[in-house]
PDB file of C-alpha atoms in Angstrom:
ATOM      1  CA  LYS A 400      52.079  29.533 -58.619  1.00 66.00           C
ATOM      2  CA  ASN A 401      54.276  32.328 -57.100  1.00 82.00           C
ATOM      3  CA  GLU A 402      56.420  33.925 -59.527  1.00 91.00           C
ATOM      4  CA  VAL A 403      59.312  34.452 -57.263  1.00 95.00           C
ATOM      5  CA  GLU A 404      59.616  31.149 -54.856  1.00 96.00           C
ATOM      6  CA  GLN A 405      62.250  30.912 -52.059  1.00 97.00           C
ATOM      7  CA  SER A 406      63.358  28.195 -49.908  1.00 96.00           C
ATOM      8  CA  PRO A 407      63.704  27.234 -47.166  1.00 97.00           C
ATOM      9  CA  GLN A 408      60.490  29.297 -45.376  1.00 96.00           C
ATOM     10  CA  ASN A 409      62.307  28.903 -41.905  1.00 97.00           C
ATOM     11  CA  LEU A 410      66.043  27.992 -41.072  1.00 97.00           C
ATOM     12  CA  THR A 411      67.600  27.825 -37.850  1.00 97.00           C
ATOM     13  CA  ALA A 412      71.613  27.530 -37.737  1.00 97.00           C
ATOM     14  CA  GLN A 413      74.401  27.496 -35.099  1.00 97.00           C
ATOM     15  CA  GLU A 414      76.879  30.504 -35.182  1.00 97.00           C
ATOM     16  CA  GLY A 415      79.719  29.482 -37.620  1.00 97.00           C
ATOM     17  CA  GLU A 416      77.480  27.492 -39.680  1.00 97.00           C
ATOM     18  CA  PHE A 417      77.451  28.150 -43.681  1.00 98.00           C
ATOM     19  CA  ILE A 418      73.882  29.327 -44.903  1.00 98.00           C
ATOM     20  CA  THR A 419      72.250  28.856 -48.040  1.00 98.00           C
ATOM     21  CA  ILE A 420      69.167  30.335 -49.215  1.00 98.00           C
ATOM     22  CA  ASN A 421      67.575  29.741 -52.741  1.00 98.00           C
ATOM     23  CA  CYS A 422      65.256  31.434 -55.030  1.00 98.00           C
ATOM     24  CA  SER A 423      63.663  30.432 -57.999  1.00 97.00           C
ATOM     25  CA  TYR A 424      61.660  32.617 -60.789  1.00 96.00           C
ATOM     26  CA  SER A 425      59.697  31.872 -63.223  1.00 93.00           C
ATOM     27  CA  VAL A 426      59.457  35.158 -65.331  1.00 87.00           C
ATOM     28  CA  GLY A 427      62.255  36.914 -67.567  1.00 88.00           C
ATOM     29  CA  ILE A 428      63.826  39.320 -65.313  1.00 91.00           C
ATOM     30  CA  SER A 429      66.474  42.095 -65.777  1.00 90.00           C
ATOM     31  CA  ALA A 430      67.819  41.896 -62.240  1.00 93.00           C
ATOM     32  CA  LEU A 431      67.338  40.113 -59.175  1.00 95.00           C
ATOM     33  CA  HIS A 432      67.613  41.541 -55.664  1.00 95.00           C
ATOM     34  CA  TRP A 433      68.223  40.159 -52.354  1.00 97.00           C
ATOM     35  CA  LEU A 434      66.649  42.356 -49.289  1.00 97.00           C
ATOM     36  CA  GLN A 435      67.317  41.990 -45.517  1.00 97.00           C
ATOM     37  CA  GLN A 436      64.513  42.783 -43.125  1.00 94.00           C
ATOM     38  CA  HIS A 437      65.096  42.505 -39.367  1.00 88.00           C
ATOM     39  CA  PRO A 438      62.490  42.253 -36.802  1.00 82.00           C
ATOM     40  CA  GLY A 439      60.514  45.298 -36.419  1.00 76.00           C
ATOM     41  CA  GLY A 440      63.423  47.066 -38.724  1.00 69.00           C
ATOM     42  CA  GLY A 441      63.240  48.337 -42.128  1.00 87.00           C
ATOM     43  CA  ILE A 442      64.378  46.630 -45.708  1.00 93.00           C
ATOM     44  CA  VAL A 443      68.187  46.878 -46.489  1.00 94.00           C
ATOM     45  CA  SER A 444      69.417  46.068 -50.091  1.00 94.00           C
ATOM     46  CA  LEU A 445      71.954  43.532 -49.926  1.00 96.00           C
ATOM     47  CA  PHE A 446      72.691  42.455 -53.576  1.00 95.00           C
ATOM     48  CA  MET A 447      71.054  43.371 -57.138  1.00 94.00           C
ATOM     49  CA  LEU A 448      72.634  41.082 -59.643  1.00 93.00           C
ATOM     50  CA  SER A 449      71.945  40.230 -63.259  1.00 92.00           C
ATOM     51  CA  SER A 450      74.348  37.531 -63.849  1.00 93.00           C
ATOM     52  CA  GLY A 451      77.312  35.727 -61.945  1.00 94.00           C
ATOM     53  CA  LYS A 452      78.317  36.383 -58.658  1.00 96.00           C
ATOM     54  CA  LYS A 453      78.670  39.176 -56.395  1.00 96.00           C
ATOM     55  CA  LYS A 454      80.281  39.280 -52.617  1.00 97.00           C
ATOM     56  CA  HIS A 455      79.988  41.591 -49.630  1.00 95.00           C
ATOM     57  CA  GLY A 456      81.923  40.492 -46.475  1.00 96.00           C
ATOM     58  CA  ARG A 457      80.523  37.025 -45.588  1.00 97.00           C
ATOM     59  CA  LEU A 458      77.478  37.484 -47.731  1.00 97.00           C
ATOM     60  CA  ILE A 459      77.730  35.723 -51.519  1.00 98.00           C
ATOM     61  CA  ALA A 460      75.025  36.171 -53.957  1.00 98.00           C
ATOM     62  CA  THR A 461      74.980  34.186 -57.109  1.00 98.00           C
ATOM     63  CA  ILE A 462      72.504  34.001 -60.222  1.00 97.00           C
ATOM     64  CA  ASN A 463      72.407  31.212 -62.914  1.00 96.00           C
ATOM     65  CA  ILE A 464      69.867  32.987 -65.622  1.00 93.00           C
ATOM     66  CA  GLN A 465      69.704  29.845 -67.699  1.00 93.00           C
ATOM     67  CA  GLU A 466      68.240  28.128 -64.871  1.00 95.00           C
ATOM     68  CA  LYS A 467      66.384  31.179 -63.402  1.00 95.00           C
ATOM     69  CA  HIS A 468      67.878  30.473 -59.971  1.00 97.00           C
ATOM     70  CA  SER A 469      69.558  32.570 -57.613  1.00 98.00           C
ATOM     71  CA  SER A 470      71.397  31.684 -54.450  1.00 98.00           C
ATOM     72  CA  LEU A 471      72.369  33.781 -50.797  1.00 98.00           C
ATOM     73  CA  HIS A 472      74.999  32.244 -48.944  1.00 98.00           C
ATOM     74  CA  ILE A 473      76.381  33.500 -45.715  1.00 98.00           C
ATOM     75  CA  THR A 474      79.565  32.148 -44.496  1.00 97.00           C
ATOM     76  CA  ALA A 475      80.266  32.002 -40.524  1.00 97.00           C
ATOM     77  CA  SER A 476      76.981  32.936 -39.765  1.00 97.00           C
ATOM     78  CA  HIS A 477      76.482  35.125 -36.478  1.00 97.00           C
ATOM     79  CA  PRO A 478      73.375  36.013 -34.083  1.00 96.00           C
ATOM     80  CA  ARG A 479      73.241  39.081 -35.786  1.00 94.00           C
ATOM     81  CA  ASP A 480      72.416  37.681 -39.163  1.00 96.00           C
ATOM     82  CA  SER A 481      69.112  36.522 -37.927  1.00 96.00           C
ATOM     83  CA  ALA A 482      66.578  38.237 -40.015  1.00 96.00           C
ATOM     84  CA  VAL A 483      64.031  37.425 -42.789  1.00 96.00           C
ATOM     85  CA  TYR A 484      65.798  37.245 -46.423  1.00 98.00           C
ATOM     86  CA  ILE A 485      63.733  38.346 -49.053  1.00 97.00           C
ATOM     87  CA  CYS A 486      64.350  37.325 -52.783  1.00 97.00           C
ATOM     88  CA  ALA A 487      62.655  39.925 -55.396  1.00 95.00           C
ATOM     89  CA  VAL A 488      62.849  40.465 -59.156  1.00 94.00           C
ATOM     90  CA  SER A 489      62.456  43.139 -61.774  1.00 90.00           C
ATOM     91  CA  ARG A 490      61.049  42.329 -64.880  1.00 85.00           C
ATOM     92  CA  SER A 491      62.397  45.275 -66.888  1.00 78.00           C
ATOM     93  CA  GLY A 492      64.468  48.257 -66.079  1.00 65.00           C
ATOM     94  CA  ASN A 493      62.945  50.515 -63.001  1.00 63.00           C
ATOM     95  CA  THR A 494      59.984  48.143 -62.772  1.00 78.00           C
ATOM     96  CA  PRO A 495      58.597  47.360 -59.277  1.00 85.00           C
ATOM     97  CA  LEU A 496      59.708  44.334 -57.650  1.00 89.00           C
ATOM     98  CA  VAL A 497      58.201  41.072 -57.407  1.00 92.00           C
ATOM     99  CA  PHE A 498      58.992  39.393 -54.305  1.00 94.00           C
ATOM    100  CA  GLY A 499      59.485  35.819 -52.918  1.00 95.00           C
ATOM    101  CA  LYS A 500      57.692  35.003 -49.435  1.00 93.00           C
ATOM    102  CA  GLY A 501      61.041  35.266 -47.406  1.00 95.00           C
ATOM    103  CA  THR A 502      62.851  33.156 -45.722  1.00 97.00           C
ATOM    104  CA  ARG A 503      63.185  33.682 -41.734  1.00 96.00           C
ATOM    105  CA  LEU A 504      66.753  32.794 -40.700  1.00 97.00           C
ATOM    106  CA  SER A 505      67.535  32.191 -36.791  1.00 97.00           C
ATOM    107  CA  VAL A 506      71.220  31.657 -35.981  1.00 97.00           C
ATOM    108  CA  ILE A 507      71.773  30.708 -32.274  1.00 97.00           C
ATOM    109  CA  ALA A 508      75.052  31.461 -30.685  1.00 95.00           C
TER     110      ALA A 508
ATOM    111  CA  GLY B 813      72.234  63.121 -47.584  1.00 55.00           C
ATOM    112  CA  ALA B 814      69.203  61.424 -45.655  1.00 81.00           C
ATOM    113  CA  GLY B 815      67.993  58.212 -47.097  1.00 93.00           C
ATOM    114  CA  VAL B 816      64.013  57.797 -47.741  1.00 96.00           C
ATOM    115  CA  SER B 817      61.647  58.963 -45.085  1.00 96.00           C
ATOM    116  CA  GLN B 818      58.141  58.334 -43.936  1.00 97.00           C
ATOM    117  CA  SER B 819      55.684  59.827 -41.817  1.00 97.00           C
ATOM    118  CA  PRO B 820      53.565  59.167 -39.967  1.00 97.00           C
ATOM    119  CA  SER B 821      55.680  56.062 -38.294  1.00 96.00           C
ATOM    120  CA  ASN B 822      52.526  54.963 -36.601  1.00 96.00           C
ATOM    121  CA  LYS B 823      49.131  55.586 -37.690  1.00 97.00           C
ATOM    122  CA  VAL B 824      46.033  54.291 -35.921  1.00 98.00           C
ATOM    123  CA  THR B 825      42.677  55.183 -37.351  1.00 97.00           C
ATOM    124  CA  GLU B 826      39.067  54.189 -37.220  1.00 97.00           C
ATOM    125  CA  LYS B 827      37.350  52.148 -39.824  1.00 97.00           C
ATOM    126  CA  GLY B 828      35.604  54.383 -42.260  1.00 97.00           C
ATOM    127  CA  LYS B 829      38.100  57.387 -41.670  1.00 98.00           C
ATOM    128  CA  ASP B 830      40.527  58.436 -44.647  1.00 98.00           C
ATOM    129  CA  VAL B 831      44.365  58.543 -44.196  1.00 98.00           C
ATOM    130  CA  GLU B 832      47.389  60.175 -45.968  1.00 98.00           C
ATOM    131  CA  LEU B 833      50.951  58.739 -45.818  1.00 98.00           C
ATOM    132  CA  ARG B 834      53.898  60.876 -46.681  1.00 97.00           C
ATOM    133  CA  CYS B 835      56.933  59.841 -48.496  1.00 97.00           C
ATOM    134  CA  ASP B 836      60.214  61.587 -48.920  1.00 96.00           C
ATOM    135  CA  PRO B 837      62.474  60.000 -51.290  1.00 96.00           C
ATOM    136  CA  ILE B 838      66.212  60.296 -51.794  1.00 95.00           C
ATOM    137  CA  SER B 839      66.826  63.345 -53.749  1.00 93.00           C
ATOM    138  CA  GLY B 840      67.543  62.961 -57.259  1.00 91.00           C
ATOM    139  CA  HIS B 841      65.731  59.554 -57.257  1.00 93.00           C
ATOM    140  CA  THR B 842      63.449  59.659 -60.120  1.00 92.00           C
ATOM    141  CA  ALA B 843      61.590  56.574 -59.597  1.00 92.00           C
ATOM    142  CA  LEU B 844      59.299  56.083 -56.296  1.00 95.00           C
ATOM    143  CA  TYR B 845      57.609  53.096 -55.498  1.00 95.00           C
ATOM    144  CA  TRP B 846      54.791  51.962 -52.840  1.00 97.00           C
ATOM    145  CA  TYR B 847      54.620  48.532 -51.494  1.00 96.00           C
ATOM    146  CA  ARG B 848      52.550  47.195 -48.585  1.00 96.00           C
ATOM    147  CA  GLN B 849      53.107  44.086 -46.101  1.00 94.00           C
ATOM    148  CA  ARG B 850      50.496  42.867 -44.143  1.00 93.00           C
ATOM    149  CA  LEU B 851      51.036  40.921 -40.860  1.00 89.00           C
ATOM    150  CA  GLY B 852      52.849  37.527 -41.369  1.00 84.00           C
ATOM    151  CA  GLN B 853      52.678  38.220 -45.244  1.00 87.00           C
ATOM    152  CA  GLY B 854      54.914  39.016 -48.224  1.00 89.00           C
ATOM    153  CA  LEU B 855      55.767  42.596 -49.619  1.00 93.00           C
ATOM    154  CA  GLU B 856      52.972  43.469 -52.493  1.00 94.00           C
ATOM    155  CA  PHE B 857      53.233  46.101 -54.939  1.00 94.00           C
ATOM    156  CA  LEU B 858      50.795  49.101 -54.808  1.00 97.00           C
ATOM    157  CA  ILE B 859      51.888  51.820 -57.314  1.00 96.00           C
ATOM    158  CA  TYR B 860      55.070  53.081 -58.897  1.00 93.00           C
ATOM    159  CA  PHE B 861      56.139  56.419 -60.429  1.00 93.00           C
ATOM    160  CA  GLN B 862      58.909  57.132 -62.608  1.00 90.00           C
ATOM    161  CA  GLY B 863      59.727  60.922 -63.680  1.00 86.00           C
ATOM    162  CA  ASN B 864      56.878  62.686 -65.403  1.00 85.00           C
ATOM    163  CA  SER B 865      55.410  59.495 -66.907  1.00 88.00           C
ATOM    164  CA  ALA B 866      51.716  58.217 -65.876  1.00 89.00           C
ATOM    165  CA  PRO B 867      52.177  56.489 -62.801  1.00 91.00           C
ATOM    166  CA  ASP B 868      51.638  52.361 -62.814  1.00 92.00           C
ATOM    167  CA  LYS B 869      48.706  51.962 -60.725  1.00 93.00           C
ATOM    168  CA  SER B 870      48.514  48.256 -61.487  1.00 92.00           C
ATOM    169  CA  GLY B 871      48.911  47.190 -57.689  1.00 93.00           C
ATOM    170  CA  LEU B 872      46.441  49.066 -55.908  1.00 96.00           C
ATOM    171  CA  PRO B 873      43.762  46.745 -54.362  1.00 95.00           C
ATOM    172  CA  SER B 874      40.754  49.208 -54.594  1.00 94.00           C
ATOM    173  CA  ASP B 875      39.642  52.301 -55.532  1.00 96.00           C
ATOM    174  CA  ARG B 876      39.902  53.526 -52.220  1.00 97.00           C
ATOM    175  CA  PHE B 877      43.529  53.844 -52.754  1.00 97.00           C
ATOM    176  CA  SER B 878      45.535  56.668 -54.838  1.00 97.00           C
ATOM    177  CA  ALA B 879      48.568  58.478 -54.860  1.00 96.00           C
ATOM    178  CA  GLU B 880      50.274  61.646 -55.996  1.00 95.00           C
ATOM    179  CA  ARG B 881      53.719  62.463 -56.431  1.00 95.00           C
ATOM    180  CA  THR B 882      54.850  66.321 -56.963  1.00 85.00           C
ATOM    181  CA  GLY B 883      57.687  65.946 -59.537  1.00 81.00           C
ATOM    182  CA  GLU B 884      60.398  63.934 -58.657  1.00 81.00           C
ATOM    183  CA  SER B 885      60.254  64.594 -54.753  1.00 89.00           C
ATOM    184  CA  VAL B 886      57.370  63.825 -52.400  1.00 95.00           C
ATOM    185  CA  SER B 887      54.542  61.420 -52.527  1.00 97.00           C
ATOM    186  CA  THR B 888      51.406  60.807 -50.814  1.00 97.00           C
ATOM    187  CA  LEU B 889      49.448  57.590 -50.481  1.00 98.00           C
ATOM    188  CA  THR B 890      45.709  58.202 -49.487  1.00 98.00           C
ATOM    189  CA  ILE B 891      43.348  55.532 -48.288  1.00 98.00           C
ATOM    190  CA  GLN B 892      39.865  56.648 -48.143  1.00 98.00           C
ATOM    191  CA  ARG B 893      37.192  55.157 -46.175  1.00 98.00           C
ATOM    192  CA  THR B 894      39.836  52.491 -44.391  1.00 98.00           C
ATOM    193  CA  GLN B 895      38.700  49.016 -43.880  1.00 97.00           C
ATOM    194  CA  GLN B 896      40.351  46.613 -41.339  1.00 97.00           C
ATOM    195  CA  GLU B 897      41.903  44.541 -43.870  1.00 96.00           C
ATOM    196  CA  ASP B 898      44.041  47.726 -44.986  1.00 97.00           C
ATOM    197  CA  SER B 899      46.209  47.573 -41.552  1.00 97.00           C
ATOM    198  CA  ALA B 900      49.619  46.656 -42.732  1.00 96.00           C
ATOM    199  CA  VAL B 901      53.030  48.156 -42.982  1.00 95.00           C
ATOM    200  CA  TYR B 902      53.090  50.678 -46.010  1.00 97.00           C
ATOM    201  CA  LEU B 903      56.764  50.995 -47.573  1.00 96.00           C
ATOM    202  CA  CYS B 904      58.111  53.646 -49.783  1.00 97.00           C
ATOM    203  CA  ALA B 905      61.293  52.987 -51.935  1.00 95.00           C
ATOM    204  CA  SER B 906      63.129  55.252 -54.243  1.00 94.00           C
ATOM    205  CA  SER B 907      65.696  54.620 -56.684  1.00 92.00           C
ATOM    206  CA  TYR B 908      67.734  56.166 -59.752  1.00 90.00           C
ATOM    207  CA  PRO B 909      66.841  54.196 -63.125  1.00 81.00           C
ATOM    208  CA  HIS B 910      67.917  50.584 -63.098  1.00 80.00           C
ATOM    209  CA  GLU B 911      69.367  50.978 -59.950  1.00 86.00           C
ATOM    210  CA  THR B 912      68.923  49.549 -56.174  1.00 89.00           C
ATOM    211  CA  GLN B 913      65.932  50.469 -54.792  1.00 92.00           C
ATOM    212  CA  TYR B 914      66.439  52.032 -51.301  1.00 94.00           C
ATOM    213  CA  PHE B 915      63.229  51.208 -48.706  1.00 95.00           C
ATOM    214  CA  GLY B 916      61.988  54.008 -45.940  1.00 96.00           C
ATOM    215  CA  PRO B 917      61.092  52.606 -42.527  1.00 94.00           C
ATOM    216  CA  GLY B 918      57.407  52.173 -43.220  1.00 95.00           C
ATOM    217  CA  THR B 919      54.316  53.302 -41.690  1.00 97.00           C
ATOM    218  CA  ARG B 920      52.250  50.961 -39.572  1.00 96.00           C
ATOM    219  CA  LEU B 921      48.775  51.318 -40.113  1.00 97.00           C
ATOM    220  CA  LEU B 922      46.298  50.129 -37.749  1.00 98.00           C
ATOM    221  CA  VAL B 923      42.575  50.334 -38.668  1.00 97.00           C
ATOM    222  CA  LEU B 924      40.369  49.138 -35.700  1.00 96.00           C
TER     223      LEU B 924
END
């Protein structure tokens, strides 16, 4: 079993829909990261969080440390949100990330 | 300042040849990471440098892989006697302590 599990693996949504991507982890962590990878493009860090909730524009990330679970929400989805969203955890401090397999999101106009 | 840069952006090599990949981190970032992403697969950790500490090499898949970092600047990842299974995108990231990691654009390596 992977230390970081994401669901769903693939997600297709209509433009304007509210989207949720889930991430569960099985190890102790110091922080959880949500990353975005566009086709053929690089990786961009969206959020780094260790508790509670963070919001940036139409993106919201939450984490429940007790349940070892995080969610990434996208409100009013748009085709430009189409990308692979990756959940990753750092076990302590400045350590390398352990990655989930990613969720491929397609938003159709 | 500039982000993390990597070179070359693409590299095609023949099986058995050595390759060297370069990463220029963001200035001032003490931590530098190398990751690999094989086609259709997730990201995997290779090696991690933090300041002057000994690097964490626990992710290197074989002794054909090695990496160096000069102080807190440039890093090179070397793959000796490349194999076809080494074909992947090699990503470098850097960060301040306990902060967000910033990723470079990657080097796409194809071993024929």
